[in-house]
Short mmCIF file of C-alpha atoms and ligand atoms in Angstrom, two decimals:
data_model
loop_
_atom_site.label_atom_id
_atom_site.label_comp_id
_atom_site.label_asym_id
_atom_site.label_seq_id
_atom_site.Cartn_x
_atom_site.Cartn_y
_atom_site.Cartn_z
CA MET K 1 27.24 -20.58 -28.24
CA PRO K 2 25.55 -17.33 -27.02
CA SER K 3 26.11 -16.45 -23.36
CA LEU K 4 23.36 -16.84 -20.74
CA ILE K 5 22.83 -13.10 -20.57
CA ASP K 6 22.63 -12.69 -24.37
CA THR K 7 20.10 -15.51 -24.63
CA LEU K 8 17.99 -13.93 -21.87
CA LEU K 9 18.17 -10.44 -23.42
CA ASP K 10 17.21 -11.86 -26.83
CA ARG K 11 14.24 -13.69 -25.37
CA ILE K 12 13.09 -10.54 -23.54
CA ARG K 13 13.47 -8.41 -26.71
CA ALA K 14 11.59 -10.96 -28.82
CA ARG K 15 8.80 -11.20 -26.19
CA GLU K 16 9.60 -14.89 -25.97
CA ALA K 17 10.60 -14.77 -22.30
CA ARG K 18 8.15 -16.59 -19.99
CA VAL K 19 7.46 -14.33 -17.04
CA GLY K 20 6.37 -15.56 -13.60
CA VAL K 21 4.86 -13.27 -10.95
CA ILE K 22 4.75 -14.61 -7.39
CA GLY K 23 2.04 -13.03 -5.22
CA LEU K 24 -1.04 -11.85 -7.12
CA GLY K 25 -2.26 -9.03 -4.89
CA TYR K 26 -2.51 -5.26 -5.27
CA VAL K 27 1.00 -5.18 -6.75
CA GLY K 28 1.43 -8.53 -8.49
CA LEU K 29 -1.83 -8.73 -10.43
CA PRO K 30 -1.57 -5.32 -12.18
CA LEU K 31 2.07 -6.11 -12.99
CA ALA K 32 1.23 -9.55 -14.40
CA VAL K 33 -1.45 -7.97 -16.60
CA GLU K 34 1.02 -5.31 -17.86
CA PHE K 35 3.59 -7.99 -18.77
CA ALA K 36 0.89 -9.99 -20.55
CA ARG K 37 -0.31 -6.90 -22.44
CA ALA K 38 3.29 -6.28 -23.49
CA GLY K 39 3.16 -9.66 -25.23
CA TYR K 40 4.85 -11.97 -22.72
CA SER K 41 3.48 -15.33 -21.71
CA VAL K 42 2.83 -14.78 -17.99
CA THR K 43 2.20 -17.25 -15.19
CA GLY K 44 0.96 -15.91 -11.88
CA PHE K 45 1.84 -17.93 -8.75
CA ASP K 46 -0.11 -17.58 -5.52
CA VAL K 47 -0.68 -19.72 -2.46
CA ASP K 48 -4.35 -18.70 -2.55
CA ALA K 49 -6.16 -21.19 -4.82
CA GLN K 50 -9.28 -19.00 -4.90
CA LYS K 51 -7.33 -16.08 -6.37
CA ALA K 52 -5.77 -18.34 -9.00
CA ALA K 53 -9.22 -19.69 -9.95
CA GLN K 54 -10.67 -16.17 -10.19
CA ILE K 55 -7.86 -15.01 -12.45
CA ASN K 56 -8.23 -18.02 -14.72
CA ALA K 57 -11.95 -17.19 -14.95
CA GLY K 58 -11.02 -13.62 -15.98
CA LYS K 59 -12.50 -12.14 -12.79
CA SER K 60 -10.52 -9.42 -11.08
CA TYR K 61 -10.53 -8.85 -7.32
CA ILE K 62 -8.27 -5.79 -7.54
CA PRO K 63 -10.19 -2.55 -8.29
CA ASP K 64 -7.28 -1.15 -10.36
CA VAL K 65 -7.52 -4.12 -12.74
CA PRO K 66 -10.78 -4.04 -14.71
CA ASP K 67 -12.33 -7.43 -15.54
CA ALA K 68 -12.17 -6.53 -19.24
CA ASP K 69 -8.35 -6.06 -19.14
CA LEU K 70 -7.86 -9.26 -17.19
CA SER K 71 -10.15 -11.46 -19.27
CA GLU K 72 -8.62 -10.12 -22.49
CA VAL K 73 -5.14 -11.43 -21.58
CA VAL K 74 -6.50 -14.63 -20.03
CA LYS K 75 -8.58 -15.42 -23.14
CA ALA K 76 -5.59 -14.63 -25.36
CA GLY K 77 -3.65 -17.29 -23.44
CA LYS K 78 -1.14 -14.67 -22.23
CA LEU K 79 -1.89 -14.98 -18.51
CA ARG K 80 -2.72 -17.95 -16.34
CA ALA K 81 -2.51 -18.42 -12.60
CA THR K 82 -1.47 -21.43 -10.57
CA THR K 83 -0.60 -22.56 -7.06
CA ASP K 84 1.93 -25.07 -8.42
CA MET K 85 5.32 -23.60 -7.58
CA HIS K 86 7.16 -26.33 -9.53
CA ALA K 87 6.35 -24.44 -12.73
CA LEU K 88 8.73 -21.68 -11.55
CA GLY K 89 11.57 -23.65 -13.13
CA GLU K 90 10.01 -23.08 -16.58
CA MET K 91 10.18 -19.29 -16.26
CA ASP K 92 12.85 -17.03 -17.80
CA ALA K 93 12.05 -14.17 -15.43
CA ILE K 94 10.39 -14.20 -12.00
CA ASP K 95 9.01 -11.22 -10.14
CA ILE K 96 8.39 -11.61 -6.40
CA CYS K 97 5.52 -9.44 -5.06
CA VAL K 98 4.62 -11.07 -1.72
CA PRO K 99 3.72 -9.19 1.50
CA THR K 100 6.33 -7.69 3.82
CA PRO K 101 4.45 -6.90 7.04
CA LEU K 102 5.80 -6.01 10.48
CA ARG K 103 5.80 -8.33 13.45
CA LYS K 104 3.95 -7.15 16.58
CA THR K 105 7.35 -5.96 17.85
CA LYS K 106 7.64 -3.71 14.74
CA ASP K 107 10.46 -5.87 13.35
CA PRO K 108 10.38 -6.82 9.65
CA ASP K 109 8.56 -10.07 8.88
CA LEU K 110 10.38 -11.50 5.87
CA SER K 111 8.73 -14.91 6.16
CA TYR K 112 6.67 -14.51 2.95
CA VAL K 113 9.74 -13.40 1.00
CA VAL K 114 11.75 -16.32 2.39
CA LEU K 115 9.04 -18.83 1.41
CA ALA K 116 8.79 -17.39 -2.09
CA VAL K 117 12.58 -17.39 -2.54
CA GLU K 118 12.77 -20.97 -1.25
CA ALA K 119 10.30 -21.95 -3.98
CA VAL K 120 12.40 -20.14 -6.61
CA ALA K 121 15.63 -21.69 -5.29
CA ALA K 122 14.13 -25.18 -5.47
CA THR K 123 13.79 -24.98 -9.27
CA ILE K 124 16.39 -22.32 -10.18
CA LYS K 125 17.92 -22.70 -13.67
CA PRO K 126 20.96 -21.05 -15.24
CA GLY K 127 19.99 -17.90 -17.16
CA GLN K 128 16.93 -17.04 -15.04
CA LEU K 129 16.23 -13.45 -14.00
CA ILE K 130 14.80 -13.03 -10.50
CA ILE K 131 13.47 -9.69 -9.31
CA LEU K 132 12.27 -8.80 -5.81
CA GLU K 133 9.54 -6.11 -5.76
CA SER K 134 8.31 -6.40 -2.19
CA THR K 135 9.17 -3.33 -0.14
CA THR K 136 11.97 -4.15 2.29
CA TYR K 137 15.05 -2.87 4.09
CA PRO K 138 18.33 -2.14 2.25
CA GLY K 139 20.38 -5.31 2.10
CA THR K 140 17.52 -7.81 1.76
CA THR K 141 18.36 -8.72 -1.84
CA ASP K 142 22.11 -9.22 -1.41
CA GLU K 143 22.15 -10.42 2.22
CA VAL K 144 19.05 -12.66 2.31
CA VAL K 145 17.85 -13.50 -1.21
CA GLN K 146 21.18 -13.89 -3.04
CA PRO K 147 22.73 -16.46 -0.65
CA MET K 148 19.53 -18.55 -0.77
CA LEU K 149 19.58 -18.58 -4.57
CA GLU K 150 23.32 -19.32 -4.70
CA GLU K 151 23.05 -22.31 -2.36
CA LYS K 152 23.12 -24.84 -5.20
CA GLY K 153 26.33 -23.38 -6.61
CA LEU K 154 25.00 -20.94 -9.21
CA GLU K 155 26.52 -17.44 -9.03
CA ALA K 156 24.46 -14.24 -9.20
CA ASP K 157 25.12 -11.95 -12.19
CA VAL K 158 27.00 -14.83 -13.84
CA ASP K 159 24.77 -17.94 -13.89
CA PHE K 160 21.51 -16.22 -13.00
CA PHE K 161 20.49 -12.60 -12.68
CA LEU K 162 19.09 -10.86 -9.63
CA ALA K 163 17.63 -7.38 -9.14
CA PHE K 164 15.45 -5.32 -6.83
CA SER K 165 12.78 -3.06 -8.26
CA PRO K 166 10.44 -1.33 -5.82
CA GLU K 167 6.76 -1.18 -6.65
CA ARG K 168 5.36 2.35 -6.45
CA VAL K 169 1.73 1.65 -7.36
CA ASP K 170 -0.87 3.91 -5.72
CA PRO K 171 -4.15 1.94 -5.58
CA GLY K 172 -7.11 3.98 -6.72
CA ASN K 173 -4.95 6.54 -8.56
CA LEU K 174 -6.38 6.78 -12.08
CA ARG K 175 -3.68 9.18 -13.37
CA PHE K 176 -0.57 7.25 -12.32
CA THR K 177 -0.70 3.49 -12.84
CA THR K 178 1.74 0.59 -13.10
CA LYS K 179 2.25 1.55 -16.75
CA ASN K 180 3.26 5.21 -16.35
CA ILE K 181 4.97 5.29 -12.93
CA PRO K 182 8.75 5.29 -13.56
CA LYS K 183 10.36 2.01 -12.42
CA ILE K 184 13.57 2.02 -10.36
CA VAL K 185 15.81 -0.99 -11.10
CA GLY K 186 18.99 -2.01 -9.28
CA GLY K 187 20.78 -5.30 -9.97
CA VAL K 188 23.44 -7.18 -7.99
CA GLY K 189 25.68 -6.52 -11.01
CA PRO K 190 25.50 -4.76 -14.39
CA LYS K 191 24.08 -7.74 -16.28
CA SER K 192 21.26 -8.13 -13.78
CA THR K 193 20.41 -4.41 -14.01
CA GLU K 194 20.44 -4.58 -17.81
CA ALA K 195 18.17 -7.63 -17.99
CA ALA K 196 15.65 -6.32 -15.44
CA SER K 197 15.62 -2.87 -17.08
CA LEU K 198 14.96 -4.42 -20.48
CA LEU K 199 12.09 -6.50 -19.13
CA TYR K 200 10.39 -3.57 -17.40
CA GLY K 201 11.10 -1.30 -20.38
CA ALA K 202 8.81 -3.52 -22.44
CA SER K 203 5.83 -2.96 -20.17
CA VAL K 204 6.30 0.36 -18.33
CA GLN K 205 7.01 3.74 -19.90
CA THR K 206 10.12 4.79 -17.98
CA VAL K 207 12.87 2.75 -16.34
CA VAL K 208 15.40 4.37 -13.98
CA PRO K 209 18.43 2.12 -13.46
CA VAL K 210 20.45 2.65 -10.26
CA SER K 211 23.84 1.30 -9.23
CA SER K 212 22.85 -1.43 -6.77
CA THR K 213 20.01 -3.36 -5.15
CA ARG K 214 20.63 -1.43 -1.92
CA VAL K 215 20.11 1.93 -3.62
CA ALA K 216 16.88 0.63 -5.19
CA GLU K 217 15.68 -0.67 -1.80
CA MET K 218 16.56 2.63 -0.12
CA VAL K 219 14.78 4.73 -2.79
CA LYS K 220 11.45 3.17 -1.89
CA LEU K 221 12.02 3.65 1.83
CA LEU K 222 13.05 7.27 1.35
CA GLU K 223 9.83 7.91 -0.62
CA ASN K 224 7.59 6.34 2.00
CA THR K 225 9.49 7.81 4.95
CA PHE K 226 9.15 11.22 3.30
CA ARG K 227 5.38 10.74 3.28
CA ALA K 228 5.17 9.34 6.81
CA VAL K 229 7.26 12.20 8.26
CA ASN K 230 5.41 14.93 6.36
CA ILE K 231 2.03 13.48 7.35
CA GLY K 232 3.35 13.39 10.94
CA LEU K 233 4.32 17.05 10.65
CA VAL K 234 0.97 18.15 9.27
CA ASN K 235 -0.87 16.08 11.89
CA GLU K 236 1.11 17.88 14.59
CA ILE K 237 0.29 21.22 12.96
CA ALA K 238 -3.41 20.19 13.02
CA LEU K 239 -3.23 19.44 16.76
CA MET K 240 -1.44 22.76 17.29
CA CYS K 241 -3.91 24.76 15.17
CA HIS K 242 -6.82 23.29 17.14
CA LYS K 243 -5.29 24.58 20.39
CA MET K 244 -4.83 28.01 18.77
CA ASP K 245 -8.30 28.03 17.19
CA ILE K 246 -6.96 28.22 13.64
CA GLY K 247 -8.49 26.19 10.81
CA VAL K 248 -5.64 23.95 9.62
CA TRP K 249 -7.35 23.09 6.31
CA GLU K 250 -7.55 26.74 5.30
CA VAL K 251 -3.89 27.20 6.27
CA ILE K 252 -2.80 24.31 4.03
CA ASP K 253 -4.94 25.47 1.10
CA ALA K 254 -3.41 28.93 1.30
CA ALA K 255 0.15 27.62 1.80
CA LYS K 256 -0.08 25.44 -1.28
CA THR K 257 -0.56 28.49 -3.50
CA LYS K 258 3.22 28.94 -3.13
CA PRO K 259 4.52 27.69 -6.48
CA PHE K 260 7.81 26.32 -5.13
CA GLY K 261 9.29 24.88 -1.93
CA PHE K 262 5.99 23.63 -0.48
CA MET K 263 4.10 20.42 -1.07
CA PRO K 264 0.73 19.93 0.62
CA PHE K 265 0.13 17.02 2.98
CA TYR K 266 -3.13 16.66 4.87
CA PRO K 267 -4.01 15.67 8.41
CA GLY K 268 -6.29 12.69 8.96
CA PRO K 269 -7.45 10.03 11.38
CA GLY K 270 -4.09 8.19 11.21
CA LEU K 271 -1.95 6.29 8.76
CA GLY K 272 -3.33 3.34 6.82
CA GLY K 273 -2.51 0.91 4.06
CA HIS K 274 0.25 -1.59 3.62
CA CYS K 275 3.05 0.93 3.02
CA ILE K 276 3.28 4.22 4.92
CA PRO K 277 2.59 2.86 8.44
CA ILE K 278 5.01 -0.03 7.91
CA ASP K 279 7.88 0.69 5.54
CA PRO K 280 9.64 3.38 7.63
CA PHE K 281 9.97 0.80 10.44
CA TYR K 282 11.81 -1.53 8.05
CA LEU K 283 14.30 1.29 7.62
CA SER K 284 14.60 2.20 11.29
CA TRP K 285 15.08 -1.49 12.18
CA LYS K 286 17.94 -1.83 9.69
CA ALA K 287 19.45 1.52 10.71
CA ARG K 288 19.44 0.35 14.34
CA GLN K 289 21.42 -2.76 13.31
CA ASN K 290 24.01 -0.28 12.06
CA GLY K 291 23.99 1.77 15.27
CA PHE K 292 21.80 4.57 13.93
CA GLU K 293 18.55 5.85 15.50
CA CYS K 294 16.02 7.29 13.00
CA ARG K 295 14.56 10.04 15.15
CA PHE K 296 12.24 11.54 12.52
CA ILE K 297 10.65 8.15 11.82
CA GLU K 298 10.03 7.42 15.49
CA LEU K 299 8.59 10.88 16.18
CA ALA K 300 6.31 10.82 13.12
CA GLY K 301 5.23 7.31 14.16
CA HIS K 302 4.19 8.57 17.60
CA ILE K 303 2.23 11.53 16.24
CA ASN K 304 0.52 9.54 13.50
CA ALA K 305 -0.41 6.78 15.94
CA SER K 306 -1.99 9.36 18.25
CA MET K 307 -4.47 10.58 15.60
CA PRO K 308 -7.22 7.99 16.23
CA HIS K 309 -7.15 9.12 19.90
CA TYR K 310 -7.58 12.71 18.73
CA VAL K 311 -10.54 11.69 16.55
CA VAL K 312 -12.15 10.14 19.62
CA GLU K 313 -11.45 13.37 21.55
CA ARG K 314 -13.30 15.30 18.80
CA VAL K 315 -16.20 12.85 19.03
CA GLY K 316 -16.23 13.61 22.77
CA ASP K 317 -16.27 17.37 21.97
CA ALA K 318 -19.13 16.93 19.51
CA LEU K 319 -21.25 14.89 21.92
CA ASN K 320 -20.38 17.21 24.78
CA SER K 321 -21.83 20.13 22.82
CA VAL K 322 -25.25 18.50 23.19
CA ARG K 323 -24.64 17.24 26.75
CA LYS K 324 -24.05 13.64 25.79
CA ALA K 325 -21.34 11.18 26.69
CA ILE K 326 -19.52 8.74 24.42
CA ASN K 327 -20.67 5.96 26.72
CA GLY K 328 -24.02 4.73 25.38
CA SER K 329 -24.02 7.02 22.31
CA ARG K 330 -24.66 5.53 18.87
CA VAL K 331 -21.74 6.49 16.65
CA HIS K 332 -21.79 5.83 12.91
CA LEU K 333 -18.57 5.64 10.88
CA VAL K 334 -18.87 7.00 7.35
CA GLY K 335 -16.10 5.22 5.42
CA VAL K 336 -13.72 2.67 6.94
CA ALA K 337 -11.25 1.81 4.12
CA TYR K 338 -7.79 3.27 4.68
CA LYS K 339 -8.28 5.82 1.91
CA ARG K 340 -10.74 7.16 -0.63
CA ASP K 341 -12.25 4.85 -3.25
CA VAL K 342 -10.33 1.68 -2.34
CA ASN K 343 -11.49 -1.51 -0.62
CA ASP K 344 -8.25 -1.99 1.33
CA MET K 345 -8.68 -2.22 5.13
CA ARG K 346 -5.06 -2.99 5.98
CA GLU K 347 -3.92 -0.84 8.91
CA SER K 348 -6.99 1.37 8.41
CA PRO K 349 -7.21 3.97 11.22
CA ALA K 350 -10.98 3.39 11.26
CA LEU K 351 -10.22 0.10 13.03
CA ASP K 352 -8.42 1.98 15.82
CA VAL K 353 -11.26 4.50 16.06
CA LEU K 354 -13.77 1.62 16.32
CA GLU K 355 -11.72 -0.04 19.02
CA LEU K 356 -11.22 3.13 21.09
CA LEU K 357 -14.91 4.04 20.90
CA THR K 358 -15.98 0.51 21.80
CA LYS K 359 -13.79 0.66 24.90
CA ARG K 360 -15.55 3.90 25.87
CA GLY K 361 -18.98 2.30 25.57
CA ALA K 362 -20.18 3.69 22.21
CA VAL K 363 -22.57 1.62 20.10
CA LEU K 364 -21.10 1.44 16.61
CA SER K 365 -22.23 1.00 13.03
CA TYR K 366 -20.68 1.91 9.67
CA THR K 367 -21.28 2.61 6.00
CA ASP K 368 -18.71 1.78 3.35
CA PRO K 369 -19.75 0.75 -0.17
CA TRP K 370 -16.21 -0.59 -0.70
CA VAL K 371 -16.12 -2.70 2.46
CA PRO K 372 -19.35 -4.70 2.87
CA GLU K 373 -18.10 -6.48 6.00
CA LEU K 374 -15.31 -6.10 8.53
CA GLN K 375 -14.03 -7.96 11.56
CA HIS K 376 -14.18 -6.03 14.80
CA GLY K 377 -13.80 -7.33 18.35
CA GLY K 378 -13.99 -10.94 17.24
CA HIS K 379 -17.20 -10.61 15.24
CA ALA K 380 -18.30 -9.45 11.80
CA MET K 381 -19.86 -6.01 11.28
CA LYS K 382 -21.84 -5.33 8.11
CA SER K 383 -21.98 -2.05 6.24
CA VAL K 384 -25.40 -0.40 6.31
CA ASP K 385 -26.78 1.99 3.74
CA LEU K 386 -26.12 5.65 4.75
CA ALA K 387 -29.71 6.87 4.32
CA GLY K 388 -30.97 4.04 6.52
CA ALA K 389 -28.30 4.71 9.13
CA LEU K 390 -29.23 8.41 9.25
CA ALA K 391 -32.94 7.59 9.50
CA ALA K 392 -32.09 5.72 12.73
CA LYS K 393 -30.74 9.06 14.06
CA PRO K 394 -27.25 8.23 15.35
CA ASP K 395 -25.83 10.56 18.00
CA CYS K 396 -22.71 11.26 15.94
CA ALA K 397 -21.23 10.38 12.55
CA ILE K 398 -17.49 10.29 11.82
CA ILE K 399 -16.25 10.76 8.28
CA CYS K 400 -13.23 8.46 8.48
CA THR K 401 -12.86 7.93 4.72
CA ASP K 402 -14.00 10.46 2.13
CA HIS K 403 -15.26 8.12 -0.60
CA SER K 404 -16.42 10.09 -3.62
CA SER K 405 -19.80 8.31 -3.74
CA PHE K 406 -21.00 9.54 -0.34
CA ASP K 407 -24.02 11.85 -0.25
CA TYR K 408 -22.61 14.53 2.05
CA GLU K 409 -25.57 16.90 1.49
CA THR K 410 -27.96 14.36 2.98
CA LEU K 411 -25.54 13.75 5.83
CA ILE K 412 -25.40 17.46 6.70
CA ALA K 413 -29.16 17.91 6.18
CA SER K 414 -29.85 15.10 8.67
CA GLY K 415 -28.66 17.40 11.46
CA THR K 416 -26.46 14.61 12.90
CA LEU K 417 -23.31 15.74 14.70
CA ILE K 418 -20.43 15.11 12.28
CA VAL K 419 -16.72 14.72 13.01
CA ASP K 420 -15.05 15.28 9.64
CA THR K 421 -11.50 13.86 9.73
CA ARG K 422 -10.86 14.44 6.00
CA ASN K 423 -12.27 17.89 5.28
CA ALA K 424 -14.83 16.14 3.08
CA LEU K 425 -17.28 18.92 3.97
CA LYS K 426 -14.94 21.67 2.77
CA GLY K 427 -16.71 25.02 2.47
CA ARG K 428 -19.75 23.85 4.48
CA GLU K 429 -20.27 25.52 7.84
CA ALA K 430 -22.72 24.29 10.46
CA GLU K 431 -22.74 24.00 14.25
CA THR K 432 -23.01 20.24 13.82
CA ILE K 433 -19.68 19.95 11.93
CA PHE K 434 -16.50 19.30 13.95
CA ARG K 435 -13.24 19.22 12.03
CA LEU K 436 -9.80 17.93 13.01
N1 NAD L 501 -0.50 -2.28 -1.98
C1 NAD L 501 0.26 -1.24 -2.29
O1 NAD L 501 -0.22 -0.15 -2.50
C2 NAD L 501 1.77 -1.39 -2.44
C3 NAD L 501 2.47 -0.37 -3.09
C4 NAD L 501 3.84 -0.49 -3.25
C5 NAD L 501 4.51 -1.60 -2.72
N2 NAD L 501 3.82 -2.57 -2.06
C6 NAD L 501 4.57 -3.73 -1.56
O2 NAD L 501 4.36 -4.82 -2.44
C7 NAD L 501 4.37 -6.05 -1.71
C8 NAD L 501 3.07 -6.79 -1.95
O3 NAD L 501 2.00 -6.00 -1.47
P1 NAD L 501 0.50 -6.20 -1.93
O4 NAD L 501 -0.24 -4.99 -1.48
O5 NAD L 501 0.43 -6.59 -3.36
O6 NAD L 501 0.11 -7.46 -1.01
P2 NAD L 501 -1.19 -8.39 -1.15
O7 NAD L 501 -1.44 -8.95 0.19
O8 NAD L 501 -2.28 -7.65 -1.85
O9 NAD L 501 -0.74 -9.55 -2.13
C9 NAD L 501 0.24 -10.48 -1.80
C10 NAD L 501 -0.13 -11.81 -2.45
O10 NAD L 501 0.95 -12.73 -2.21
C11 NAD L 501 0.39 -14.00 -1.94
N3 NAD L 501 1.40 -14.79 -1.26
C12 NAD L 501 1.81 -14.73 0.02
N4 NAD L 501 2.81 -15.59 0.25
C13 NAD L 501 3.06 -16.22 -0.92
C14 NAD L 501 3.98 -17.22 -1.32
N5 NAD L 501 4.88 -17.71 -0.48
N6 NAD L 501 3.93 -17.65 -2.59
C15 NAD L 501 3.02 -17.13 -3.46
N7 NAD L 501 2.14 -16.17 -3.14
C16 NAD L 501 2.16 -15.72 -1.88
C17 NAD L 501 -0.86 -13.71 -1.15
O11 NAD L 501 -1.78 -14.78 -1.21
C18 NAD L 501 -1.39 -12.45 -1.89
O12 NAD L 501 -2.26 -12.78 -2.96
C19 NAD L 501 4.61 -5.66 -0.26
O13 NAD L 501 5.97 -5.72 0.00
C20 NAD L 501 4.15 -4.22 -0.22
O14 NAD L 501 4.79 -3.50 0.81
C21 NAD L 501 2.45 -2.50 -1.93
#
């Protein structure tokens, strides 16, 4: 009789393996579609019945997944979505892509992972491959997930297979997608690494196996800490350049002509998204458990968190130049999503800017074609069309997000004071433009 691992590997090679993806968000849905396009029969599991219904109707709610790609695999019977977790027991491989936020105290909130793993553990079968993709601290897979899955007496890397593979997707990036971003894979043992690598190898171009789940977990946190710290550095340089009356954007553009040893990062209104503002704190929390203080992470965190305050200071400078105060001024935010050409509002610094300006008495409005509505101060705000907003002559506009569809010429021509936090108006000079 063939061993459990040989049977699993054969089923993966023959595209007969049934693949389950738990959590159909920015990470899980593109991944489920890639597995389906690779020929696997994929079941997506989510607690959100509306998402499951939309997927089954071939309608995507993730900008990186076009309706056409989704409906093609749904119509072909290769992808279906459900809220029924009992069907997890029918899967050969299960990928967990649920959220890993921070608690208010900046401690990791693993509750979504724990719930998903409980559902997997309830129906676990010998020979199953389980992969955690959610970003988390080193040790989550072997300290938290493995004991939960072994509770019924099955042993990891023997009776079932367990790996961690960090998701590196960059929403809105048209050049690098789930398909062509190399995939790091680390199993709790060699069989687990082999099985997970084989599965990903069928749907992504490059797989990079590493020696353990902890290495794979740490890779992701190194990558995101690298970004958080470098953004913190360049934000500090921006604050410094302002004091010295030097244009930071020109400095960065010139510095990046160096063909080696320099990589450009850009200042901005603060960190946003589900990864960079959060992941480094997963690492510093775990390091602290081991008696180690991550000084770079804490320092970068302070500087990055101060940026919305600096934006408000620049709004004050702009209004001051025409003898106005923030209190009572009408301030219009141009772009509120956390970055260009995405609809994601998670941790968006625009929310901090809104809050700080509200506290100072400004009257606020916003334009964002990607975010028709947002919650602020307990009530809903609706996006207004930019031309209409400018016709109402706001006292100041803040470019918080540099969406490519914005008509910057009309914005400048309106004569409105503009605080440009993204250098969206690069090369344009006017007394009305205030940069970071
Ligand atoms: N968004 C990104 O750019 C990105 C990039 C790399 C890594 N990540 C990581 O990937 C993970 C998922 O992030 P995301 O952006 O896809 O989140 P998301 O919020 O877009 O999607 C998560 C999905 O999981 C579902 N869910 C929550 N609990 C569940 C449960 N117990 N069972 C089934 N479904 C459940 C939610 O309904 C939601 O649809 C996080 O750990 C995140 O840090 C995100």
